[in-house]
Short mmCIF file of C-alpha atoms in Angstrom, two decimals:
data_model
loop_
_atom_site.label_atom_id
_atom_site.label_comp_id
_atom_site.label_asym_id
_atom_site.label_seq_id
_atom_site.Cartn_x
_atom_site.Cartn_y
_atom_site.Cartn_z
CA UNK A 1 12.88 -18.04 2.68
CA UNK A 2 11.21 -20.91 2.10
CA UNK A 3 8.26 -20.59 4.47
CA UNK A 4 5.63 -23.61 4.06
CA UNK A 5 2.82 -23.61 1.44
CA UNK A 6 -0.07 -21.81 2.80
CA UNK A 7 -3.36 -23.34 2.53
CA UNK A 8 -5.36 -20.98 0.01
CA UNK A 9 -8.63 -21.52 2.65
CA UNK A 10 -6.34 -19.41 5.05
CA UNK A 11 -5.68 -16.81 1.96
CA UNK A 12 -9.37 -16.50 1.38
CA UNK A 13 -10.12 -15.78 5.11
CA UNK A 14 -7.99 -12.98 5.57
CA UNK A 15 -9.21 -11.52 2.07
CA UNK A 16 -12.17 -12.09 3.79
CA UNK A 17 -11.57 -10.31 6.98
CA UNK A 18 -9.63 -7.71 4.72
CA UNK A 19 -12.89 -6.97 2.61
CA UNK A 20 -14.78 -6.97 6.04
CA UNK A 21 -12.63 -4.28 7.57
CA UNK A 22 -12.99 -2.14 4.38
CA UNK A 23 -16.92 -1.89 4.68
CA UNK A 24 -16.31 -1.09 8.42
CA UNK A 25 -13.96 1.73 8.45
CA UNK A 26 -16.39 3.16 5.71
CA UNK A 27 -19.26 2.36 8.27
CA UNK A 28 -17.56 4.07 11.10
CA UNK A 29 -16.59 7.30 8.87
CA UNK A 30 -20.47 7.91 8.57
CA UNK A 31 -21.18 7.72 12.29
CA UNK A 32 -19.88 11.17 14.41
CA UNK A 33 -17.43 10.21 17.27
CA UNK A 34 -15.59 12.75 17.47
CA UNK A 35 -12.30 12.30 17.96
CA UNK A 36 -12.48 8.49 17.74
CA UNK A 37 -13.16 8.76 14.34
CA UNK A 38 -9.36 9.29 13.75
CA UNK A 39 -8.39 6.52 16.67
CA UNK A 40 -10.99 4.24 14.78
CA UNK A 41 -9.44 4.70 11.14
CA UNK A 42 -6.22 4.46 12.20
CA UNK A 43 -6.70 0.87 14.36
CA UNK A 44 -8.74 -0.49 11.46
CA UNK A 45 -5.68 0.57 9.01
CA UNK A 46 -3.20 -0.97 11.44
CA UNK A 47 -5.08 -4.31 11.74
CA UNK A 48 -5.52 -4.38 7.85
CA UNK A 49 -2.16 -3.75 7.70
CA UNK A 50 -1.04 -6.15 10.20
CA UNK A 51 -2.98 -8.96 8.27
CA UNK A 52 -1.60 -7.97 5.04
CA UNK A 53 2.17 -8.17 6.35
CA UNK A 54 1.70 -11.59 8.61
CA UNK A 55 -0.09 -13.56 5.96
CA UNK A 56 0.23 -12.20 2.28
CA UNK A 57 3.47 -11.33 3.28
CA UNK A 58 4.56 -14.42 4.92
CA UNK A 59 6.18 -12.63 8.29
CA UNK A 60 4.25 -14.77 10.06
CA UNK A 61 6.19 -17.62 8.65
CA UNK A 62 9.52 -16.13 8.46
CA UNK A 63 12.50 -15.93 10.25
CA UNK A 64 13.23 -13.49 13.36
CA UNK A 65 15.38 -11.60 11.30
CA UNK A 66 13.04 -10.56 8.61
CA UNK A 67 11.03 -9.00 11.22
CA UNK A 68 13.91 -7.03 12.63
CA UNK A 69 14.15 -5.51 8.96
CA UNK A 70 10.16 -5.22 8.73
CA UNK A 71 10.19 -3.18 11.74
CA UNK A 72 12.96 -1.14 11.44
CA UNK A 73 10.97 1.18 8.87
CA UNK A 74 8.00 1.38 10.93
CA UNK A 75 10.33 2.00 13.80
CA UNK A 76 11.79 4.55 12.76
CA UNK A 77 8.74 6.29 11.44
CA UNK A 78 7.07 6.42 14.72
CA UNK A 79 10.30 8.40 16.03
CA UNK A 80 9.59 10.83 13.22
CA UNK A 81 6.06 11.20 13.88
CA UNK A 82 6.15 10.97 17.49
CA UNK A 83 9.06 12.98 18.32
CA UNK A 84 7.97 15.78 15.41
CA UNK A 85 4.42 15.96 16.95
CA UNK A 86 5.39 15.97 20.26
CA UNK A 87 7.12 19.20 19.91
CA UNK A 88 4.64 20.78 17.83
CA UNK A 89 2.12 19.76 20.89
CA UNK A 90 3.89 21.12 23.53
CA UNK A 91 5.12 24.32 21.91
CA UNK A 92 3.61 27.32 23.97
CA UNK B 1 27.21 -28.22 -15.78
CA UNK B 2 24.42 -26.99 -13.11
CA UNK B 3 20.93 -27.00 -14.19
CA UNK B 4 21.11 -23.17 -14.14
CA UNK B 5 17.40 -23.22 -12.89
CA UNK B 6 18.06 -24.58 -9.14
CA UNK B 7 21.75 -23.44 -9.04
CA UNK B 8 22.75 -20.62 -6.63
CA UNK B 9 24.74 -17.65 -7.76
CA UNK B 10 28.43 -18.20 -6.60
CA UNK B 11 28.52 -15.48 -3.98
CA UNK B 12 25.80 -17.85 -1.50
CA UNK B 13 26.73 -20.94 0.33
CA UNK B 14 23.25 -22.53 -0.93
CA UNK B 15 20.04 -21.54 -2.67
CA UNK B 16 17.93 -21.29 0.83
CA UNK B 17 20.78 -18.56 1.98
CA UNK B 18 19.95 -16.56 -1.29
CA UNK B 19 16.77 -16.55 -1.23
CA UNK B 20 17.20 -15.22 2.21
CA UNK B 21 19.83 -12.88 1.06
CA UNK B 22 16.82 -11.96 -1.63
CA UNK B 23 13.83 -11.49 0.68
CA UNK B 24 15.81 -9.30 2.91
CA UNK B 25 17.26 -7.09 0.34
CA UNK B 26 13.41 -6.53 -0.72
CA UNK B 27 12.64 -5.75 3.19
CA UNK B 28 15.51 -3.50 3.34
CA UNK B 29 13.89 -1.28 0.34
CA UNK B 30 10.71 -1.47 1.65
CA UNK B 31 12.09 0.25 4.96
CA UNK B 32 13.62 3.08 2.89
CA UNK B 33 9.99 3.39 1.12
CA UNK B 34 8.15 3.54 4.63
CA UNK B 35 10.50 6.62 5.25
CA UNK B 36 10.04 8.24 1.76
CA UNK B 37 6.22 8.27 2.17
CA UNK B 38 6.86 9.07 5.72
CA UNK B 39 7.74 12.18 5.27
CA UNK B 40 4.96 13.45 3.82
CA UNK B 41 2.82 11.26 6.12
CA UNK B 42 4.84 13.87 8.64
CA UNK B 43 3.81 17.15 6.64
CA UNK B 44 0.20 15.60 6.58
CA UNK B 45 -0.07 15.01 9.96
CA UNK B 46 1.22 18.84 11.00
CA UNK B 47 -0.85 20.25 8.65
CA UNK B 48 -4.01 18.42 9.52
CA UNK B 49 -3.93 19.24 13.15
CA UNK B 50 -2.78 22.87 12.51
CA UNK B 51 -5.61 23.15 10.48
CA UNK B 52 -8.80 20.88 11.08
CA UNK B 53 -11.81 22.49 9.66
CA UNK B 54 -10.11 23.52 6.37
CA UNK B 55 -8.55 19.57 6.22
CA UNK B 56 -12.30 18.12 7.24
CA UNK B 57 -13.80 20.17 4.57
CA UNK B 58 -11.60 19.88 1.92
CA UNK B 59 -11.56 15.76 2.57
CA UNK B 60 -15.59 15.92 2.53
CA UNK B 61 -15.15 16.90 -1.39
CA UNK B 62 -13.60 13.35 -2.46
CA UNK B 63 -15.91 10.45 -3.48
CA UNK B 64 -15.83 7.85 -1.22
CA UNK B 65 -17.58 6.30 -4.53
CA UNK B 66 -14.21 6.40 -5.87
CA UNK B 67 -11.71 6.12 -3.41
CA UNK B 68 -13.86 2.84 -1.59
CA UNK B 69 -14.10 0.45 -4.34
CA UNK B 70 -10.62 1.59 -5.33
CA UNK B 71 -9.27 0.18 -2.03
CA UNK B 72 -11.53 -3.28 -2.46
CA UNK B 73 -9.64 -3.25 -6.28
CA UNK B 74 -5.92 -3.22 -4.31
CA UNK B 75 -7.41 -5.96 -1.58
CA UNK B 76 -8.45 -8.20 -4.59
CA UNK B 77 -4.95 -7.78 -6.37
CA UNK B 78 -3.38 -8.38 -2.89
CA UNK B 79 -5.30 -11.72 -2.96
CA UNK B 80 -4.12 -12.76 -6.33
CA UNK B 81 -1.08 -12.00 -5.88
CA UNK B 82 -0.99 -14.36 -2.68
CA UNK B 83 -2.07 -17.05 -4.84
CA UNK B 84 0.21 -16.53 -7.54
CA UNK B 85 3.11 -16.81 -5.04
CA UNK B 86 1.76 -19.90 -3.73
CA UNK B 87 1.42 -21.35 -7.12
CA UNK B 88 5.09 -20.22 -8.25
CA UNK B 89 6.10 -22.25 -4.71
CA UNK B 90 4.25 -25.20 -5.95
CA UNK B 91 5.72 -25.14 -9.19
CA UNK B 92 2.25 -24.09 -11.24
CA UNK B 93 4.14 -21.86 -13.73
CA UNK B 94 1.30 -21.27 -16.01
CA UNK B 95 -1.33 -20.88 -13.12
CA UNK B 96 1.21 -18.03 -11.46
CA UNK B 97 1.27 -16.40 -14.71
CA UNK B 98 -2.11 -16.49 -14.98
CA UNK B 99 -2.88 -14.95 -11.39
CA UNK B 100 -0.12 -12.59 -11.91
CA UNK B 101 -1.60 -11.41 -14.72
CA UNK B 102 -4.91 -10.84 -13.08
CA UNK B 103 -3.12 -9.24 -10.14
CA UNK B 104 -1.66 -6.72 -12.89
CA UNK B 105 -4.87 -6.02 -14.32
CA UNK B 106 -6.50 -5.25 -10.93
CA UNK B 107 -3.59 -2.64 -10.68
CA UNK B 108 -4.18 -1.14 -14.06
CA UNK B 109 -7.97 -1.15 -13.41
CA UNK B 110 -7.05 1.10 -10.23
CA UNK B 111 -5.12 3.40 -11.75
CA UNK B 112 -8.02 3.92 -14.60
CA UNK B 113 -10.48 4.68 -11.71
CA UNK B 114 -7.81 6.87 -9.96
CA UNK B 115 -7.68 8.71 -13.41
CA UNK B 116 -11.57 9.28 -13.42
CA UNK B 117 -11.30 10.40 -10.12
CA UNK B 118 -8.72 13.08 -11.05
CA UNK B 119 -10.61 14.19 -14.01
CA UNK B 120 -13.41 14.66 -11.55
CA UNK B 121 -11.19 16.66 -9.48
CA UNK B 122 -10.73 18.99 -12.27
CA UNK B 123 -14.02 19.41 -13.42
CA UNK B 124 -14.91 20.12 -9.69
CA UNK B 125 -11.97 23.01 -9.39
CA UNK B 126 -9.76 20.82 -6.86
CA UNK B 127 -6.46 21.02 -8.33
CA UNK B 128 -3.97 23.47 -6.78
CA UNK B 129 -2.10 25.69 -9.07
CA UNK B 130 -4.08 24.26 -12.13
CA UNK B 131 -7.86 25.04 -11.99
CA UNK B 132 -8.32 25.60 -7.99
CA UNK B 133 -11.51 27.39 -7.03
CA UNK B 134 -12.71 27.40 -2.85
CA UNK B 135 -16.30 28.43 -1.98
CA UNK B 136 -15.95 28.16 1.62
CA UNK B 137 -13.90 29.61 4.17
CA UNK B 138 -9.94 29.04 4.88
CA UNK B 139 -9.18 28.45 0.64
CA UNK B 140 -5.32 28.46 1.05
CA UNK B 141 -5.69 25.54 4.02
CA UNK B 142 -8.43 23.56 1.75
CA UNK B 143 -5.59 23.79 -1.16
CA UNK B 144 -2.92 22.67 0.93
CA UNK B 145 -5.07 19.73 1.46
CA UNK B 146 -5.18 18.88 -2.27
CA UNK B 147 -1.49 19.69 -2.74
CA UNK B 148 -1.21 16.54 -0.24
CA UNK B 149 -3.75 14.68 -1.78
CA UNK B 150 -2.39 14.60 -4.97
CA UNK B 151 1.51 14.56 -4.00
CA UNK B 152 0.51 11.63 -2.12
CA UNK B 153 -1.92 9.56 -4.39
CA UNK B 154 0.39 10.82 -7.26
CA UNK B 155 3.38 9.15 -5.50
CA UNK B 156 0.92 6.18 -4.36
CA UNK B 157 -0.33 5.78 -8.11
CA UNK B 158 3.45 5.83 -9.77
CA UNK B 159 4.24 3.15 -7.67
CA UNK B 160 1.49 1.06 -8.93
CA UNK B 161 2.55 1.17 -12.35
CA UNK B 162 6.07 0.25 -11.28
CA UNK B 163 4.34 -2.46 -10.05
CA UNK B 164 2.30 -3.60 -12.84
CA UNK B 165 5.02 -3.80 -15.03
CA UNK B 166 7.35 -5.87 -12.45
CA UNK B 167 4.34 -7.99 -12.55
CA UNK B 168 3.63 -8.21 -16.17
CA UNK B 169 7.95 -9.19 -16.54
CA UNK B 170 7.48 -11.70 -13.24
CA UNK B 171 4.31 -13.01 -15.35
CA UNK B 172 6.30 -13.23 -18.59
CA UNK B 173 9.43 -15.31 -16.92
CA UNK B 174 6.70 -17.41 -15.33
CA UNK B 175 4.86 -18.46 -18.55
CA UNK B 176 8.39 -19.31 -20.31
CA UNK B 177 8.84 -21.56 -17.39
CA UNK B 178 11.95 -19.32 -16.03
CA UNK B 179 10.20 -19.24 -12.31
CA UNK B 180 10.40 -22.66 -11.04
CA UNK B 181 9.23 -23.95 -7.31
CA UNK B 182 12.96 -24.01 -6.26
CA UNK B 183 13.47 -20.73 -7.97
CA UNK B 184 9.80 -18.85 -6.44
CA UNK B 185 11.75 -16.22 -4.51
CA UNK B 186 11.39 -14.04 -7.91
CA UNK B 187 7.29 -14.01 -7.47
CA UNK B 188 8.12 -13.93 -3.81
CA UNK B 189 9.73 -10.38 -3.71
CA UNK B 190 7.72 -8.98 -6.41
CA UNK B 191 4.46 -10.05 -3.97
CA UNK B 192 6.44 -8.25 -1.50
CA UNK B 193 7.00 -4.74 -3.16
CA UNK B 194 3.14 -5.26 -4.03
CA UNK B 195 1.60 -5.79 -1.28
CA UNK B 196 3.71 -2.96 0.53
CA UNK B 197 1.84 -0.63 -2.04
CA UNK B 198 -1.21 -2.17 -0.93
CA UNK B 199 -0.60 -1.13 2.81
CA UNK B 200 0.25 2.49 1.56
CA UNK B 201 -3.21 2.55 0.13
CA UNK B 202 -4.75 1.11 3.35
CA UNK B 203 -3.80 3.98 5.38
CA UNK B 204 -3.72 6.91 2.61
CA UNK B 205 -7.91 5.88 2.05
CA UNK B 206 -8.71 6.76 5.56
CA UNK B 207 -6.43 9.83 6.52
CA UNK B 208 -7.82 11.08 3.04
CA UNK B 209 -11.46 10.42 2.23
CA UNK B 210 -12.52 9.85 6.18
CA UNK B 211 -11.51 12.77 7.86
CA UNK B 212 -13.78 13.51 10.39
CA UNK B 213 -17.46 12.13 10.12
CA UNK B 214 -18.83 12.13 7.00
#
């Protein structure tokens, strides 16, 4: 896939955002939010993964077919986790 | 005789098509990796919701002062990796080689920190089977947390180790001029693997180190 050459400053901005999100996720862990601690940590992790995938792994610049391939793994992971935990959560 | 650095393999119609196939091949492999780690994540999810107190207490025995800086090291390595691929795209083979070497050094640094952390875990008697002692309640499920911790981080460390070897090989190839601007895809797919290993850690860090609130 010959995607365009991404300017260094975009990579630098993404790198800065990733470090900021790392700081945020650690800071939030020291505040008691009850069950929201898990939600906050996972939301931040998904945001970091999305930034890495979109810019560093060039998904943003890639073809739709690459998106399908990249999405497939996470789609099946979601099926496995959601169906398994649905069963678990609704057991009598 | 075609130029060996820009010609495509005979089964492809063009270099562009060959690059597409290479990239999709790596993404296919990464999808299988998602499911490989996914099975363990499912075990983890099941156990964490079943034994929330034991998992929170066990998680708080890990040091954010190890896990946090190590996350930063991997994020730095992803940044230098992205710059290395960019340099390869521009045909700057020596700066690409240098950036790949720096990325490999960050990876090695991560492994060194992880090694010291495992040593601390051993000293603090948190290694299941080998050396485990738990003062609090529900020792069995605290031990289960540490089983998952060692399997997940161990498997991840194995991926980092393989990644470092790949990065060193690609750096040497680039230095020797084997990775031209037209064939930068070698650096690109090595990068895809490396960034994936970083993403795995981005999830492992909060799941293992930041349970509940500290």
